[in-house]
Structures are given as structure tokens and as C-alpha cells.
JSON list of C-alpha atoms and ligand atoms in Angstrom, two decimals:
[
{"chain": "I", "resi": 1, "resn": "MET", "atom": "CA", "xyz": [0.00, 0.00, 0.00]},
{"chain": "I", "resi": 2, "resn": "ASN", "atom": "CA", "xyz": [1.33, 3.45, -0.94]},
{"chain": "I", "resi": 3, "resn": "LEU", "atom": "CA", "xyz": [0.93, 5.61, 2.15]},
{"chain": "I", "resi": 4, "resn": "PRO", "atom": "CA", "xyz": [2.06, 9.25, 2.38]},
{"chain": "I", "resi": 5, "resn": "ASP", "atom": "CA", "xyz": [5.41, 9.89, 4.06]},
{"chain": "I", "resi": 6, "resn": "ILE", "atom": "CA", "xyz": [5.49, 10.46, 7.78]},
{"chain": "I", "resi": 7, "resn": "HIS", "atom": "CA", "xyz": [8.18, 10.51, 10.48]},
{"chain": "I", "resi": 8, "resn": "CYS", "atom": "CA", "xyz": [9.63, 6.95, 10.81]},
{"chain": "I", "resi": 9, "resn": "LYS", "atom": "CA", "xyz": [7.02, 5.66, 8.38]},
{"chain": "I", "resi": 10, "resn": "GLY", "atom": "CA", "xyz": [8.16, 2.00, 8.31]},
{"chain": "I", "resi": 11, "resn": "GLU", "atom": "CA", "xyz": [8.13, 1.78, 12.08]},
{"chain": "I", "resi": 12, "resn": "LEU", "atom": "CA", "xyz": [4.66, 3.31, 12.29]},
{"chain": "I", "resi": 13, "resn": "MET", "atom": "CA", "xyz": [3.23, 0.94, 9.68]},
{"chain": "I", "resi": 14, "resn": "ALA", "atom": "CA", "xyz": [4.76, -2.08, 11.42]},
{"chain": "I", "resi": 15, "resn": "ASP", "atom": "CA", "xyz": [3.45, -0.90, 14.80]},
{"chain": "I", "resi": 16, "resn": "LEU", "atom": "CA", "xyz": [-0.09, -0.40, 13.48]},
{"chain": "I", "resi": 17, "resn": "GLU", "atom": "CA", "xyz": [-0.04, -3.83, 11.87]},
{"chain": "I", "resi": 18, "resn": "THR", "atom": "CA", "xyz": [1.15, -5.28, 15.18]},
{"chain": "I", "resi": 19, "resn": "ILE", "atom": "CA", "xyz": [-1.99, -3.84, 16.83]},
{"chain": "I", "resi": 20, "resn": "ALA", "atom": "CA", "xyz": [-4.24, -5.05, 13.97]},
{"chain": "I", "resi": 21, "resn": "ASP", "atom": "CA", "xyz": [-2.76, -8.56, 14.25]},
{"chain": "I", "resi": 22, "resn": "GLU", "atom": "CA", "xyz": [-3.39, -8.45, 18.02]},
{"chain": "I", "resi": 23, "resn": "ILE", "atom": "CA", "xyz": [0.27, -9.11, 18.72]},
{"chain": "I", "resi": 24, "resn": "CYS", "atom": "CA", "xyz": [0.05, -6.27, 21.18]},
{"chain": "I", "resi": 25, "resn": "THR", "atom": "CA", "xyz": [-2.80, -4.18, 22.57]},
{"chain": "I", "resi": 26, "resn": "PRO", "atom": "CA", "xyz": [-3.16, -0.48, 21.70]},
{"chain": "I", "resi": 27, "resn": "SER", "atom": "CA", "xyz": [-2.35, 0.31, 25.31]},
{"chain": "I", "resi": 28, "resn": "GLU", "atom": "CA", "xyz": [0.93, -1.68, 25.15]},
{"chain": "I", "resi": 29, "resn": "MET", "atom": "CA", "xyz": [1.82, 0.18, 21.93]},
{"chain": "I", "resi": 30, "resn": "LEU", "atom": "CA", "xyz": [1.21, 3.55, 23.58]},
{"chain": "I", "resi": 31, "resn": "HIS", "atom": "CA", "xyz": [3.59, 2.50, 26.37]},
{"chain": "I", "resi": 32, "resn": "LYS", "atom": "CA", "xyz": [6.17, 1.46, 23.77]},
{"chain": "I", "resi": 33, "resn": "TRP", "atom": "CA", "xyz": [5.90, 4.89, 22.11]},
{"chain": "I", "resi": 34, "resn": "PHE", "atom": "CA", "xyz": [6.16, 6.57, 25.51]},
{"chain": "I", "resi": 35, "resn": "ASP", "atom": "CA", "xyz": [9.47, 4.74, 26.09]},
{"chain": "I", "resi": 36, "resn": "ASP", "atom": "CA", "xyz": [10.69, 5.52, 22.57]},
{"chain": "I", "resi": 37, "resn": "LYS", "atom": "CA", "xyz": [11.92, 8.85, 21.17]},
{"chain": "I", "resi": 38, "resn": "TYR", "atom": "CA", "xyz": [9.35, 10.59, 19.01]},
{"chain": "I", "resi": 39, "resn": "SER", "atom": "CA", "xyz": [8.58, 14.29, 19.26]},
{"chain": "I", "resi": 40, "resn": "THR", "atom": "CA", "xyz": [5.48, 13.72, 21.40]},
{"chain": "I", "resi": 41, "resn": "SER", "atom": "CA", "xyz": [6.49, 10.46, 23.15]},
{"chain": "I", "resi": 42, "resn": "LYS", "atom": "CA", "xyz": [6.41, 11.80, 26.67]},
{"chain": "I", "resi": 43, "resn": "HIS", "atom": "CA", "xyz": [3.00, 13.42, 26.08]},
{"chain": "I", "resi": 44, "resn": "ILE", "atom": "CA", "xyz": [1.24, 10.26, 24.95]},
{"chain": "I", "resi": 45, "resn": "PRO", "atom": "CA", "xyz": [-0.07, 9.43, 28.47]},
{"chain": "I", "resi": 46, "resn": "MET", "atom": "CA", "xyz": [-1.58, 12.95, 28.76]},
{"chain": "I", "resi": 47, "resn": "LEU", "atom": "CA", "xyz": [-3.37, 12.55, 25.43]},
{"chain": "I", "resi": 48, "resn": "ASP", "atom": "CA", "xyz": [-4.89, 9.42, 26.89]},
{"chain": "I", "resi": 49, "resn": "SER", "atom": "CA", "xyz": [-5.61, 10.54, 30.45]},
{"chain": "I", "resi": 50, "resn": "ILE", "atom": "CA", "xyz": [-6.89, 14.10, 29.95]},
{"chain": "I", "resi": 51, "resn": "PRO", "atom": "CA", "xyz": [-9.83, 13.12, 27.67]},
{"chain": "I", "resi": 52, "resn": "ILE", "atom": "CA", "xyz": [-10.69, 10.33, 30.13]},
{"chain": "I", "resi": 53, "resn": "GLY", "atom": "CA", "xyz": [-10.53, 12.77, 33.06]},
{"chain": "I", "resi": 54, "resn": "LEU", "atom": "CA", "xyz": [-12.83, 15.16, 31.18]},
{"chain": "I", "resi": 55, "resn": "LYS", "atom": "CA", "xyz": [-15.12, 12.32, 30.08]},
{"chain": "I", "resi": 56, "resn": "ALA", "atom": "CA", "xyz": [-14.75, 13.94, 26.69]},
{"chain": "I", "resi": 57, "resn": "LYS", "atom": "CA", "xyz": [-17.53, 13.64, 24.14]},
{"chain": "I", "resi": 58, "resn": "THR", "atom": "CA", "xyz": [-15.78, 15.50, 21.33]},
{"chain": "I", "resi": 59, "resn": "ILE", "atom": "CA", "xyz": [-12.01, 15.43, 20.72]},
{"chain": "I", "resi": 60, "resn": "VAL", "atom": "CA", "xyz": [-10.30, 17.38, 17.95]},
{"chain": "I", "resi": 61, "resn": "GLU", "atom": "CA", "xyz": [-6.71, 17.16, 16.72]},
{"chain": "I", "resi": 62, "resn": "VAL", "atom": "CA", "xyz": [-4.77, 19.04, 14.08]},
{"chain": "I", "resi": 63, "resn": "GLY", "atom": "CA", "xyz": [-1.55, 17.29, 13.02]},
{"chain": "I", "resi": 64, "resn": "PHE", "atom": "CA", "xyz": [-1.63, 13.54, 12.39]},
{"chain": "I", "resi": 65, "resn": "GLY", "atom": "CA", "xyz": [0.87, 11.17, 14.00]},
{"chain": "I", "resi": 66, "resn": "ARG", "atom": "CA", "xyz": [1.25, 8.69, 16.81]},
{"chain": "I", "resi": 67, "resn": "SER", "atom": "CA", "xyz": [-0.80, 11.11, 18.91]},
{"chain": "I", "resi": 68, "resn": "THR", "atom": "CA", "xyz": [-3.74, 10.37, 16.58]},
{"chain": "I", "resi": 69, "resn": "ILE", "atom": "CA", "xyz": [-3.61, 6.69, 17.44]},
{"chain": "I", "resi": 70, "resn": "ALA", "atom": "CA", "xyz": [-3.71, 7.51, 21.16]},
{"chain": "I", "resi": 71, "resn": "LEU", "atom": "CA", "xyz": [-6.67, 9.83, 20.63]},
{"chain": "I", "resi": 72, "resn": "CYS", "atom": "CA", "xyz": [-8.71, 7.51, 18.43]},
{"chain": "I", "resi": 73, "resn": "TYR", "atom": "CA", "xyz": [-8.43, 4.69, 20.97]},
{"chain": "I", "resi": 74, "resn": "VAL", "atom": "CA", "xyz": [-9.41, 6.97, 23.82]},
{"chain": "I", "resi": 75, "resn": "ALA", "atom": "CA", "xyz": [-12.39, 8.20, 21.74]},
{"chain": "I", "resi": 76, "resn": "LYS", "atom": "CA", "xyz": [-13.42, 4.58, 21.17]},
{"chain": "I", "resi": 77, "resn": "GLN", "atom": "CA", "xyz": [-13.15, 3.85, 24.89]},
{"chain": "I", "resi": 78, "resn": "LEU", "atom": "CA", "xyz": [-15.25, 6.93, 25.76]},
{"chain": "I", "resi": 79, "resn": "ASP", "atom": "CA", "xyz": [-17.71, 6.44, 22.91]},
{"chain": "I", "resi": 80, "resn": "ALA", "atom": "CA", "xyz": [-16.73, 9.98, 21.90]},
{"chain": "I", "resi": 81, "resn": "LYS", "atom": "CA", "xyz": [-16.40, 11.63, 18.52]},
{"chain": "I", "resi": 82, "resn": "PHE", "atom": "CA", "xyz": [-12.81, 12.20, 17.34]},
{"chain": "I", "resi": 83, "resn": "ILE", "atom": "CA", "xyz": [-11.90, 14.48, 14.46]},
{"chain": "I", "resi": 84, "resn": "CYS", "atom": "CA", "xyz": [-8.35, 14.59, 13.14]},
{"chain": "I", "resi": 85, "resn": "CYS", "atom": "CA", "xyz": [-7.38, 17.19, 10.54]},
{"chain": "I", "resi": 86, "resn": "ASP", "atom": "CA", "xyz": [-4.18, 17.33, 8.53]},
{"chain": "I", "resi": 87, "resn": "ARG", "atom": "CA", "xyz": [-3.12, 18.91, 5.25]},
{"chain": "I", "resi": 88, "resn": "HIS", "atom": "CA", "xyz": [-2.03, 15.48, 4.06]},
{"chain": "I", "resi": 89, "resn": "ASP", "atom": "CA", "xyz": [-4.33, 12.53, 3.70]},
{"chain": "I", "resi": 90, "resn": "TYR", "atom": "CA", "xyz": [-3.08, 10.15, 6.37]},
{"chain": "I", "resi": 91, "resn": "SER", "atom": "CA", "xyz": [-6.40, 8.36, 6.72]},
{"chain": "I", "resi": 92, "resn": "ALA", "atom": "CA", "xyz": [-5.02, 5.11, 5.27]},
{"chain": "I", "resi": 93, "resn": "TYR", "atom": "CA", "xyz": [-2.83, 4.72, 8.39]},
{"chain": "I", "resi": 94, "resn": "LEU", "atom": "CA", "xyz": [-6.01, 4.48, 10.46]},
{"chain": "I", "resi": 95, "resn": "GLY", "atom": "CA", "xyz": [-7.27, 1.86, 8.01]},
{"chain": "I", "resi": 96, "resn": "LEU", "atom": "CA", "xyz": [-4.25, -0.32, 8.92]},
{"chain": "I", "resi": 97, "resn": "LEU", "atom": "CA", "xyz": [-5.77, -0.76, 12.38]},
{"chain": "I", "resi": 98, "resn": "GLU", "atom": "CA", "xyz": [-8.71, -2.69, 10.86]},
{"chain": "I", "resi": 99, "resn": "ASP", "atom": "CA", "xyz": [-11.05, -1.66, 13.65]},
{"chain": "I", "resi": 100, "resn": "GLU", "atom": "CA", "xyz": [-14.63, -0.85, 12.65]},
{"chain": "I", "resi": 101, "resn": "ASP", "atom": "CA", "xyz": [-15.61, 0.68, 16.01]},
{"chain": "I", "resi": 102, "resn": "LEU", "atom": "CA", "xyz": [-12.60, 2.95, 15.84]},
{"chain": "I", "resi": 103, "resn": "GLN", "atom": "CA", "xyz": [-13.49, 4.02, 12.29]},
{"chain": "I", "resi": 104, "resn": "LYS", "atom": "CA", "xyz": [-17.04, 4.80, 13.43]},
{"chain": "I", "resi": 105, "resn": "CYS", "atom": "CA", "xyz": [-15.95, 7.28, 16.09]},
{"chain": "I", "resi": 106, "resn": "THR", "atom": "CA", "xyz": [-13.15, 8.85, 14.01]},
{"chain": "I", "resi": 107, "resn": "ARG", "atom": "CA", "xyz": [-13.36, 11.37, 11.18]},
{"chain": "I", "resi": 108, "resn": "PHE", "atom": "CA", "xyz": [-10.30, 12.34, 9.21]},
{"chain": "I", "resi": 109, "resn": "ILE", "atom": "CA", "xyz": [-10.41, 15.69, 7.45]},
{"chain": "I", "resi": 110, "resn": "GLN", "atom": "CA", "xyz": [-7.80, 16.42, 4.85]},
{"chain": "I", "resi": 111, "resn": "GLY", "atom": "CA", "xyz": [-7.18, 20.13, 4.57]},
{"chain": "I", "resi": 112, "resn": "ASP", "atom": "CA", "xyz": [-5.96, 23.18, 6.36]},
{"chain": "I", "resi": 113, "resn": "ALA", "atom": "CA", "xyz": [-6.92, 23.49, 10.03]},
{"chain": "I", "resi": 114, "resn": "LYS", "atom": "CA", "xyz": [-9.30, 26.27, 8.98]},
{"chain": "I", "resi": 115, "resn": "SER", "atom": "CA", "xyz": [-11.43, 23.74, 7.09]},
{"chain": "I", "resi": 116, "resn": "LEU", "atom": "CA", "xyz": [-12.65, 22.49, 10.49]},
{"chain": "I", "resi": 117, "resn": "PHE", "atom": "CA", "xyz": [-14.68, 25.70, 10.81]},
{"chain": "I", "resi": 118, "resn": "LYS", "atom": "CA", "xyz": [-16.58, 24.83, 7.65]},
{"chain": "I", "resi": 119, "resn": "THR", "atom": "CA", "xyz": [-17.77, 21.50, 9.07]},
{"chain": "I", "resi": 120, "resn": "ASP", "atom": "CA", "xyz": [-20.41, 20.81, 11.72]},
{"chain": "I", "resi": 121, "resn": "HIS", "atom": "CA", "xyz": [-18.02, 18.64, 13.77]},
{"chain": "I", "resi": 122, "resn": "MET", "atom": "CA", "xyz": [-17.58, 21.23, 16.52]},
{"chain": "I", "resi": 123, "resn": "ASP", "atom": "CA", "xyz": [-21.25, 22.30, 16.63]},
{"chain": "I", "resi": 124, "resn": "ASN", "atom": "CA", "xyz": [-21.85, 20.63, 20.02]},
{"chain": "I", "resi": 125, "resn": "GLY", "atom": "CA", "xyz": [-18.66, 22.05, 21.53]},
{"chain": "I", "resi": 126, "resn": "VAL", "atom": "CA", "xyz": [-15.29, 20.45, 22.14]},
{"chain": "I", "resi": 127, "resn": "ASP", "atom": "CA", "xyz": [-13.94, 18.93, 25.37]},
{"chain": "I", "resi": 128, "resn": "PHE", "atom": "CA", "xyz": [-10.33, 18.29, 24.38]},
{"chain": "I", "resi": 129, "resn": "MET", "atom": "CA", "xyz": [-8.22, 19.54, 21.52]},
{"chain": "I", "resi": 130, "resn": "PHE", "atom": "CA", "xyz": [-4.63, 18.77, 20.53]},
{"chain": "I", "resi": 131, "resn": "LEU", "atom": "CA", "xyz": [-2.98, 21.30, 18.22]},
{"chain": "I", "resi": 132, "resn": "ASP", "atom": "CA", "xyz": [0.34, 20.07, 16.85]},
{"chain": "I", "resi": 133, "resn": "TYR", "atom": "CA", "xyz": [0.76, 21.99, 13.61]},
{"chain": "I", "resi": 134, "resn": "PHE", "atom": "CA", "xyz": [2.52, 25.22, 14.57]},
{"chain": "I", "resi": 135, "resn": "SER", "atom": "CA", "xyz": [6.06, 23.82, 14.40]},
{"chain": "I", "resi": 136, "resn": "SER", "atom": "CA", "xyz": [7.40, 25.90, 11.56]},
{"chain": "I", "resi": 137, "resn": "ARG", "atom": "CA", "xyz": [9.59, 29.00, 11.33]},
{"chain": "I", "resi": 138, "resn": "GLU", "atom": "CA", "xyz": [6.98, 30.28, 8.86]},
{"chain": "I", "resi": 139, "resn": "ARG", "atom": "CA", "xyz": [4.29, 30.48, 11.57]},
{"chain": "I", "resi": 140, "resn": "SER", "atom": "CA", "xyz": [4.46, 33.81, 13.39]},
{"chain": "I", "resi": 141, "resn": "ALA", "atom": "CA", "xyz": [3.52, 34.14, 17.06]},
{"chain": "I", "resi": 142, "resn": "ASP", "atom": "CA", "xyz": [0.61, 36.34, 16.00]},
{"chain": "I", "resi": 143, "resn": "SER", "atom": "CA", "xyz": [-0.82, 33.77, 13.58]},
{"chain": "I", "resi": 144, "resn": "ILE", "atom": "CA", "xyz": [-0.48, 30.99, 16.20]},
{"chain": "I", "resi": 145, "resn": "TYR", "atom": "CA", "xyz": [-2.16, 33.17, 18.83]},
{"chain": "I", "resi": 146, "resn": "LYS", "atom": "CA", "xyz": [-5.02, 34.00, 16.45]},
{"chain": "I", "resi": 147, "resn": "ALA", "atom": "CA", "xyz": [-5.44, 30.35, 15.40]},
{"chain": "I", "resi": 148, "resn": "ILE", "atom": "CA", "xyz": [-5.78, 29.27, 19.05]},
{"chain": "I", "resi": 149, "resn": "TYR", "atom": "CA", "xyz": [-8.24, 32.12, 19.69]},
{"chain": "I", "resi": 150, "resn": "ARG", "atom": "CA", "xyz": [-10.35, 31.00, 16.77]},
{"chain": "I", "resi": 151, "resn": "PHE", "atom": "CA", "xyz": [-10.74, 27.55, 18.36]},
{"chain": "I", "resi": 152, "resn": "LEU", "atom": "CA", "xyz": [-11.48, 28.83, 21.88]},
{"chain": "I", "resi": 153, "resn": "PRO", "atom": "CA", "xyz": [-15.19, 29.70, 21.36]},
{"chain": "I", "resi": 154, "resn": "TYR", "atom": "CA", "xyz": [-15.85, 26.04, 20.50]},
{"chain": "I", "resi": 155, "resn": "MET", "atom": "CA", "xyz": [-14.45, 24.81, 23.81]},
{"chain": "I", "resi": 156, "resn": "LYS", "atom": "CA", "xyz": [-16.73, 23.92, 26.69]},
{"chain": "I", "resi": 157, "resn": "GLN", "atom": "CA", "xyz": [-16.05, 25.63, 30.00]},
{"chain": "I", "resi": 158, "resn": "ASN", "atom": "CA", "xyz": [-13.15, 23.70, 31.60]},
{"chain": "I", "resi": 159, "resn": "GLY", "atom": "CA", "xyz": [-12.31, 22.24, 28.19]},
{"chain": "I", "resi": 160, "resn": "ILE", "atom": "CA", "xyz": [-8.61, 21.80, 27.50]},
{"chain": "I", "resi": 161, "resn": "ILE", "atom": "CA", "xyz": [-6.55, 22.74, 24.46]},
{"chain": "I", "resi": 162, "resn": "ALA", "atom": "CA", "xyz": [-3.14, 21.05, 24.43]},
{"chain": "I", "resi": 163, "resn": "VAL", "atom": "CA", "xyz": [-0.49, 22.53, 22.15]},
{"chain": "I", "resi": 164, "resn": "HIS", "atom": "CA", "xyz": [2.86, 20.97, 21.30]},
{"chain": "I", "resi": 165, "resn": "ASP", "atom": "CA", "xyz": [6.26, 22.68, 21.02]},
{"chain": "I", "resi": 166, "resn": "THR", "atom": "CA", "xyz": [5.55, 25.41, 23.57]},
{"chain": "I", "resi": 167, "resn": "ILE", "atom": "CA", "xyz": [9.15, 25.51, 24.88]},
{"chain": "I", "resi": 168, "resn": "GLU", "atom": "CA", "xyz": [10.94, 24.83, 21.60]},
{"chain": "I", "resi": 169, "resn": "LYS", "atom": "CA", "xyz": [13.23, 27.83, 20.95]},
{"chain": "I", "resi": 170, "resn": "LYS", "atom": "CA", "xyz": [13.25, 27.64, 17.16]},
{"chain": "I", "resi": 171, "resn": "TYR", "atom": "CA", "xyz": [9.46, 28.10, 16.80]},
{"chain": "I", "resi": 172, "resn": "PHE", "atom": "CA", "xyz": [7.15, 30.90, 17.90]},
{"chain": "I", "resi": 173, "resn": "VAL", "atom": "CA", "xyz": [4.61, 28.85, 19.88]},
{"chain": "I", "resi": 174, "resn": "LYS", "atom": "CA", "xyz": [6.32, 29.96, 23.11]},
{"chain": "I", "resi": 175, "resn": "ASP", "atom": "CA", "xyz": [5.74, 33.61, 22.15]},
{"chain": "I", "resi": 176, "resn": "ALA", "atom": "CA", "xyz": [2.06, 33.00, 21.41]},
{"chain": "I", "resi": 177, "resn": "PHE", "atom": "CA", "xyz": [1.83, 31.37, 24.87]},
{"chain": "I", "resi": 178, "resn": "LYS", "atom": "CA", "xyz": [3.34, 34.47, 26.50]},
{"chain": "I", "resi": 179, "resn": "ARG", "atom": "CA", "xyz": [0.37, 36.44, 25.15]},
{"chain": "I", "resi": 180, "resn": "LEU", "atom": "CA", "xyz": [-2.17, 33.76, 26.09]},
{"chain": "I", "resi": 181, "resn": "ARG", "atom": "CA", "xyz": [-0.96, 33.88, 29.73]},
{"chain": "I", "resi": 182, "resn": "LYS", "atom": "CA", "xyz": [-2.22, 37.46, 29.97]},
{"chain": "I", "resi": 183, "resn": "ASP", "atom": "CA", "xyz": [-5.83, 36.39, 29.34]},
{"chain": "I", "resi": 184, "resn": "LYS", "atom": "CA", "xyz": [-7.65, 36.12, 32.67]},
{"chain": "I", "resi": 185, "resn": "GLY", "atom": "CA", "xyz": [-10.28, 33.88, 31.06]},
{"chain": "I", "resi": 186, "resn": "LEU", "atom": "CA", "xyz": [-7.68, 31.15, 30.59]},
{"chain": "I", "resi": 187, "resn": "GLU", "atom": "CA", "xyz": [-5.46, 29.03, 32.79]},
{"chain": "I", "resi": 188, "resn": "VAL", "atom": "CA", "xyz": [-2.25, 28.38, 30.88]},
{"chain": "I", "resi": 189, "resn": "LEU", "atom": "CA", "xyz": [0.85, 26.33, 31.60]},
{"chain": "I", "resi": 190, "resn": "SER", "atom": "CA", "xyz": [3.59, 24.55, 29.70]},
{"chain": "I", "resi": 191, "resn": "LEU", "atom": "CA", "xyz": [5.03, 21.20, 30.66]},
{"chain": "I", "resi": 192, "resn": "PRO", "atom": "CA", "xyz": [8.79, 21.78, 30.43]},
{"chain": "I", "resi": 193, "resn": "TYR", "atom": "CA", "xyz": [9.89, 18.65, 28.58]},
{"chain": "I", "resi": 194, "resn": "ASN", "atom": "CA", "xyz": [9.76, 16.90, 25.20]},
{"chain": "I", "resi": 195, "resn": "TYR", "atom": "CA", "xyz": [9.57, 20.31, 23.40]},
{"chain": "I", "resi": 196, "resn": "GLY", "atom": "CA", "xyz": [6.83, 21.45, 25.76]},
{"chain": "I", "resi": 197, "resn": "LEU", "atom": "CA", "xyz": [3.16, 20.64, 26.01]},
{"chain": "I", "resi": 198, "resn": "GLY", "atom": "CA", "xyz": [1.05, 23.73, 26.57]},
{"chain": "I", "resi": 199, "resn": "LEU", "atom": "CA", "xyz": [-2.23, 23.25, 28.37]},
{"chain": "I", "resi": 200, "resn": "ILE", "atom": "CA", "xyz": [-4.96, 25.87, 28.13]},
{"chain": "I", "resi": 201, "resn": "ARG", "atom": "CA", "xyz": [-8.08, 25.56, 30.27]},
{"chain": "I", "resi": 202, "resn": "LYS", "atom": "CA", "xyz": [-11.04, 27.69, 29.30]},
{"chain": "I", "resi": 203, "resn": "LEU", "atom": "CA", "xyz": [-12.32, 29.26, 32.52]},
{"chain": "I", "resi": 204, "resn": "GLY", "atom": "CA", "xyz": [-15.13, 31.43, 31.16]},
{"chain": "I", "resi": 205, "resn": "GLU", "atom": "CA", "xyz": [-18.67, 30.30, 30.42]},
{"chain": "I", "resi": 206, "resn": "SER", "atom": "CA", "xyz": [-19.36, 28.53, 27.17]},
{"chain": "I", "resi": 207, "resn": "LYS", "atom": "CA", "xyz": [-22.58, 28.16, 25.22]},
{"chain": "I", "resi": 208, "resn": "TYR", "atom": "CA", "xyz": [-21.68, 24.46, 25.01]},
{"chain": "I", "resi": 209, "resn": "GLY", "atom": "CA", "xyz": [-21.89, 24.01, 28.78]},
{"chain": "I", "resi": 210, "resn": "LYS", "atom": "CA", "xyz": [-19.44, 23.15, 31.51]},
{"chain": "I", "resi": 211, "resn": "ILE", "atom": "CA", "xyz": [-17.35, 20.05, 32.12]},
{"chain": "I", "resi": 212, "resn": "GLU", "atom": "CA", "xyz": [-17.88, 19.10, 35.77]},
{"chain": "I", "resi": 213, "resn": "ASP", "atom": "CA", "xyz": [-15.57, 17.01, 37.92]},
{"chain": "I", "resi": 214, "resn": "GLU", "atom": "CA", "xyz": [-17.17, 13.57, 37.96]},
{"chain": "I", "resi": 215, "resn": "TRP", "atom": "CA", "xyz": [-14.26, 11.82, 39.65]},
{"chain": "I", "resi": 216, "resn": "LYS", "atom": "CA", "xyz": [-15.05, 11.98, 43.35]},
{"chain": "I", "resi": 217, "resn": "LYS", "atom": "CA", "xyz": [-13.40, 9.77, 45.93]},
{"chain": "I", "resi": 218, "resn": "LYS", "atom": "CA", "xyz": [-15.45, 6.82, 47.21]},
{"chain": "I", "resi": 219, "resn": "SER", "atom": "CA", "xyz": [-16.56, 8.51, 50.45]},
{"chain": "I", "resi": 220, "resn": "ASP", "atom": "CA", "xyz": [-17.96, 11.54, 48.54]},
{"chain": "I", "resi": 221, "resn": "SER", "atom": "CA", "xyz": [-19.96, 9.72, 45.90]},
{"chain": "Y", "resi": 301, "resn": "SAM", "atom": "C1", "xyz": [4.48, 17.67, 13.95]},
{"chain": "Y", "resi": 301, "resn": "SAM", "atom": "S1", "xyz": [3.39, 16.88, 12.85]},
{"chain": "Y", "resi": 301, "resn": "SAM", "atom": "C2", "xyz": [2.19, 16.18, 13.92]},
{"chain": "Y", "resi": 301, "resn": "SAM", "atom": "C3", "xyz": [2.78, 15.11, 14.81]},
{"chain": "Y", "resi": 301, "resn": "SAM", "atom": "C4", "xyz": [1.78, 14.28, 15.56]},
{"chain": "Y", "resi": 301, "resn": "SAM", "atom": "N1", "xyz": [0.85, 15.07, 16.34]},
{"chain": "Y", "resi": 301, "resn": "SAM", "atom": "C5", "xyz": [2.50, 13.28, 16.47]},
{"chain": "Y", "resi": 301, "resn": "SAM", "atom": "O1", "xyz": [2.34, 13.33, 17.68]},
{"chain": "Y", "resi": 301, "resn": "SAM", "atom": "O2", "xyz": [3.21, 12.43, 15.92]},
{"chain": "Y", "resi": 301, "resn": "SAM", "atom": "C6", "xyz": [2.55, 18.25, 12.16]},
{"chain": "Y", "resi": 301, "resn": "SAM", "atom": "C7", "xyz": [1.48, 17.92, 11.15]},
{"chain": "Y", "resi": 301, "resn": "SAM", "atom": "O3", "xyz": [0.69, 19.08, 10.96]},
{"chain": "Y", "resi": 301, "resn": "SAM", "atom": "C8", "xyz": [0.29, 19.17, 9.61]},
{"chain": "Y", "resi": 301, "resn": "SAM", "atom": "N2", "xyz": [0.01, 20.58, 9.33]},
{"chain": "Y", "resi": 301, "resn": "SAM", "atom": "C9", "xyz": [0.87, 21.62, 9.29]},
{"chain": "Y", "resi": 301, "resn": "SAM", "atom": "N3", "xyz": [0.22, 22.77, 9.07]},
{"chain": "Y", "resi": 301, "resn": "SAM", "atom": "C10", "xyz": [-1.09, 22.46, 8.98]},
{"chain": "Y", "resi": 301, "resn": "SAM", "atom": "C11", "xyz": [-2.26, 23.22, 8.76]},
{"chain": "Y", "resi": 301, "resn": "SAM", "atom": "N4", "xyz": [-2.22, 24.54, 8.60]},
{"chain": "Y", "resi": 301, "resn": "SAM", "atom": "N5", "xyz": [-3.45, 22.58, 8.72]},
{"chain": "Y", "resi": 301, "resn": "SAM", "atom": "C12", "xyz": [-3.51, 21.23, 8.87]},
{"chain": "Y", "resi": 301, "resn": "SAM", "atom": "N6", "xyz": [-2.43, 20.45, 9.08]},
{"chain": "Y", "resi": 301, "resn": "SAM", "atom": "C13", "xyz": [-1.23, 21.06, 9.13]},
{"chain": "Y", "resi": 301, "resn": "SAM", "atom": "C14", "xyz": [1.47, 18.59, 8.83]},
{"chain": "Y", "resi": 301, "resn": "SAM", "atom": "O4", "xyz": [1.04, 18.10, 7.59]},
{"chain": "Y", "resi": 301, "resn": "SAM", "atom": "C15", "xyz": [1.98, 17.51, 9.77]},
{"chain": "Y", "resi": 301, "resn": "SAM", "atom": "O5", "xyz": [1.45, 16.25, 9.43]}
]
């Protein structure tokens, strides 16, 4: 099969086939990627645990990769809707997983991130979003800041936008984050490893409602 190029393509194809052949579980593969050295390796557990913590119903990602595999399995587990957008058509990689339930909850959109605004996929609000497409010297801090602001109205209150490369010196994501930190309607922090994972929590009200904490300890429930 002729799949579009991607970072360590052969390894990714072999890994996805390993899951499809049930040689290892998706969860074991995510652990393997965590232990390996890809640009988002050390963030894989967050991409799994944050949507679970939020009991996410809608998950959006821009920038296909191993992160997408983590997110589509978490969407399947949560019976959530997962939309992945990338300029390149990477959808055939998801096909390698040969999992009908996973295909049902996942939509791949080929196009610029802006094409998401022309779809109805975010019409019920978004719980968790992973933006991993700003890693270019061509992307100015201003354009990154504006792109994140365009997504914010779709987030539920307490919804989380995760952004990669927020401490990487050669890109301007860190500068966009400096501006975001000034917004009192947001809680913003950057995990200081593996190029940085920025986490933005929407504090203000949202027309899509509020994500409540549903994880109480035994004695409180
Ligand atoms: C760093 S890679 C994503 C890595 C992936 N999240 C992972 O964890 O392996 C960035 C991706 O963003 C895509 N991309 C870049 N600019 C984009 C844009 N404006 N709209 C949609 N996709 C874009 C690229 O095609 C590329 O596949």
C-alpha cells in the first residue's frame, strides 16, 4: 500500500499492523511509544488521560501522527467523537488498524486546520483539543495566537486545548503562549519537557456548557 510519508514511516506501519494482528494491545503500543523517542512520546499518556478525566464527548486534533492513534483509541473507549485534521491525507494509516468501532468514532479531514470551521463537527462544543501543527519558522507568534483564539469559542467551560512545542526555541509557539498567559479567562501552563506541552483551560462560560468534575473519591460519591 502506498501511504504518504510520515516521520519513521516504516516503524509506524509495522506498529499499526502489530496492533491489527493483536500481537500487542493499543495500550501496550502507547507504552512502547512513551518509552521511545518521538517528538510527542512523553506526552502520549496525557493525550490518553486528559480526555478520560474530562469524560470527553468530542475530541479534535490538528496534526496527524502517533498522537492520533492515542486519541482515536481513547475516543473509542469513551464512545466519543474524534476528528483529526491534517493537510495530508493520512487516513489510510487508520485503516491499517482494521477496527470498525474505531473508524465509526473517528473522522479524518484532509485540509488546512481552517477547514474544520466549515464543518459541523464542533457544533456541540469540544472537550479536548490537541494542536500540533505550529512547528514551523513560517508560523508567526501572531498567527499561532489568532489560530488558538479562533478555536477557543468552541471549547466547553473547563475544556482543554493542548499545544505541542511550547518551549521549543526555534518556533514561535512559546511567544504565542506568553500572550495567552495574559488572558484572565484562561489558565495556561507549559510542561517543560519533550519540546513542551502547553495546556490551556477555558475558565469562562461557554454556550456548550461546563465540564464538571465527575471523579469523586469513594466517600464523597
Ligand atoms: C508535527 S506533525 C504532527 C505530529 C503528531 N501530532 C504526532 O504526535 O506524531 C505536524 C502535522 O501538521 C500538519 N500541518 C501543518 N500545518 C497544517 C495546517 N495549517 N493545517 C492542517 N495540518 C497542518 C502537517 O502536515 C503535519 O502532518
